[in-house]
Amino acid sequence: MELRFYNTLSRRMEVLAPLEPGHVRMYTCGPTVYDFAHIGNFRAYIFEDILRRTIKVAGFRVTQVMNFTDVDDKTLRGAQAKGVPLDDYTRPFKQAFFKDMDALNIERAEHYPAATEHIPEMIALIRRLFEKGVAYRSEDGSVYFNIAKFENYGRLQRLNATEMRKGARVAGDEYEKESAADFALWKAWDAEDGDVAWDSPWGRGRPGWHIECSAMSMKYLGESFDLHTGGVDNIFPHHENEIAQSEAATGRPFVRYWLHCAHLGVEGRKMSKSLGNFYTLRDVLARGYTGREARYVLCSAHYRQALNFSFAALDAARASLARLDAFGARLRERVAGSAAEGSAPDWATAAKDRFWAALFEDLGMADAFAALFDLVHEGNRRLDRDALTADEAAGLLAHLNACDRVLGFLKAETDDTPDEAIQTMIQARQTAREAKQWAEADRLRDEIADRGWVVKDTPDGPKAQRMAGRAES
Ligand code: AMP
Ligand code: ZN
């Protein structure tokens, strides 16, 4: 089946046809590590995770790059305010980011380049822009991109001629389309940067935010690649400027498909740091919700539709997940002890097909959810009437497993293989037992149980079993 997505560049639905057959190369703008990511940011990362997983299920290999913006106006301001070196300031936010990604069951990308580790690549790219005559140095030693020299400037955002203030300059990393003007590629050092500066042919300074993504994406994915994503706020100026820098330097098309997710809002306004109306994943977990419930909420709407965050939505997610878990448990019970091969019943075919058709058409998650719950409804009805064979139950479980390769919150596996975190705990418990630290061993057993697993001590060592009717969170 074909995969189709809405391409922001063409404003049309298009079939995904990667430049290299069978292999999709995608770049996702990652976090600016000046604070903990908020769940609005995670809406974007979960959308990208669903995208990545769907492309894989469709049979493609994926190479995904997600960068860390660890030097820009915001990170520098944060480090200055706290009076610590930039590295020390950003490191804990990078670590927290991975922890949150794991809690939300977001698959790892293939590469996580940090901007501060790619300064030579950025300098090389700016050099090429000088050679092409589209970069110039200003009086203060900063380097700017001359938008008047790049014919396609404004194509992504669809700027009109009057919106482009040719000859004017903006130094900041973020600005409105009303101030579309020459933007900074390299910013000359000033006192506010403290000791953060690199040598360049244009003097000491630091890169602008946009050149970071152009340099890192092309380094890992090539000068032309397939997919580039982010939230809608990235379209302008960030992605517009990435296109200008990359295409002006290489003379080749930068990216085929641009995908952008709508914002997560709170009471009708965008969730953002500057408005102060944000929740981090920590805030959500501290109120007793799980990463699994947050994932459910954040991926439940179509990615191009605004989604409003509320704790009521998390409560509803908990109820829906309980329903899915109970269904999985009933199916497993039906299969238990039989030698069922697993073939899904005919009545389920339509719901199965609808699920995949919805996903493959621009990640229609709301429709995919509806198809899933129709199947659960009918399956439960048949189980109530004792009208579902073990073989059919096994077939439905296999379907749920397939769905979960994309959804990542069902955890309806029939095989009992705990994830790495649980395995580490089981190992630690075993070590504690061997050292006769019984209290510690018991504490770990309880912690493992809290996550939905029972440890049985057998002559071959400890064995983990998923608790009946529970999925880990
Ligand atoms: P930042 O750390 O601000 O560079 O943002 C990281 C990613 O989160 C970008 O792709 C943004 O477009 C996205 N983003 C920021 N705020 C929201 C929001 N409220 N809803 C959805 N995505 C967002
Ligand atoms: Zn970026």
JSON list of C-alpha atoms and ligand atoms in Angstrom, two decimals, residues 27 29 209 213 238 242, ligand 2:
[
{"chain": "A", "resi": 27, "resn": "TYR", "atom": "CA", "xyz": [15.52, 15.04, 9.71]},
{"chain": "A", "resi": 29, "resn": "CYS", "atom": "CA", "xyz": [14.40, 19.46, 14.43]},
{"chain": "A", "resi": 209, "resn": "TRP", "atom": "CA", "xyz": [20.41, 28.66, 14.75]},
{"chain": "A", "resi": 213, "resn": "CYS", "atom": "CA", "xyz": [20.29, 22.34, 11.05]},
{"chain": "A", "resi": 238, "resn": "HIS", "atom": "CA", "xyz": [13.66, 28.30, 10.58]},
{"chain": "A", "resi": 242, "resn": "GLU", "atom": "CA", "xyz": [17.38, 26.07, 6.08]},
{"chain": "B", "resi": 2, "resn": "ZN", "atom": "ZN", "xyz": [16.09, 22.75, 12.93]}
]
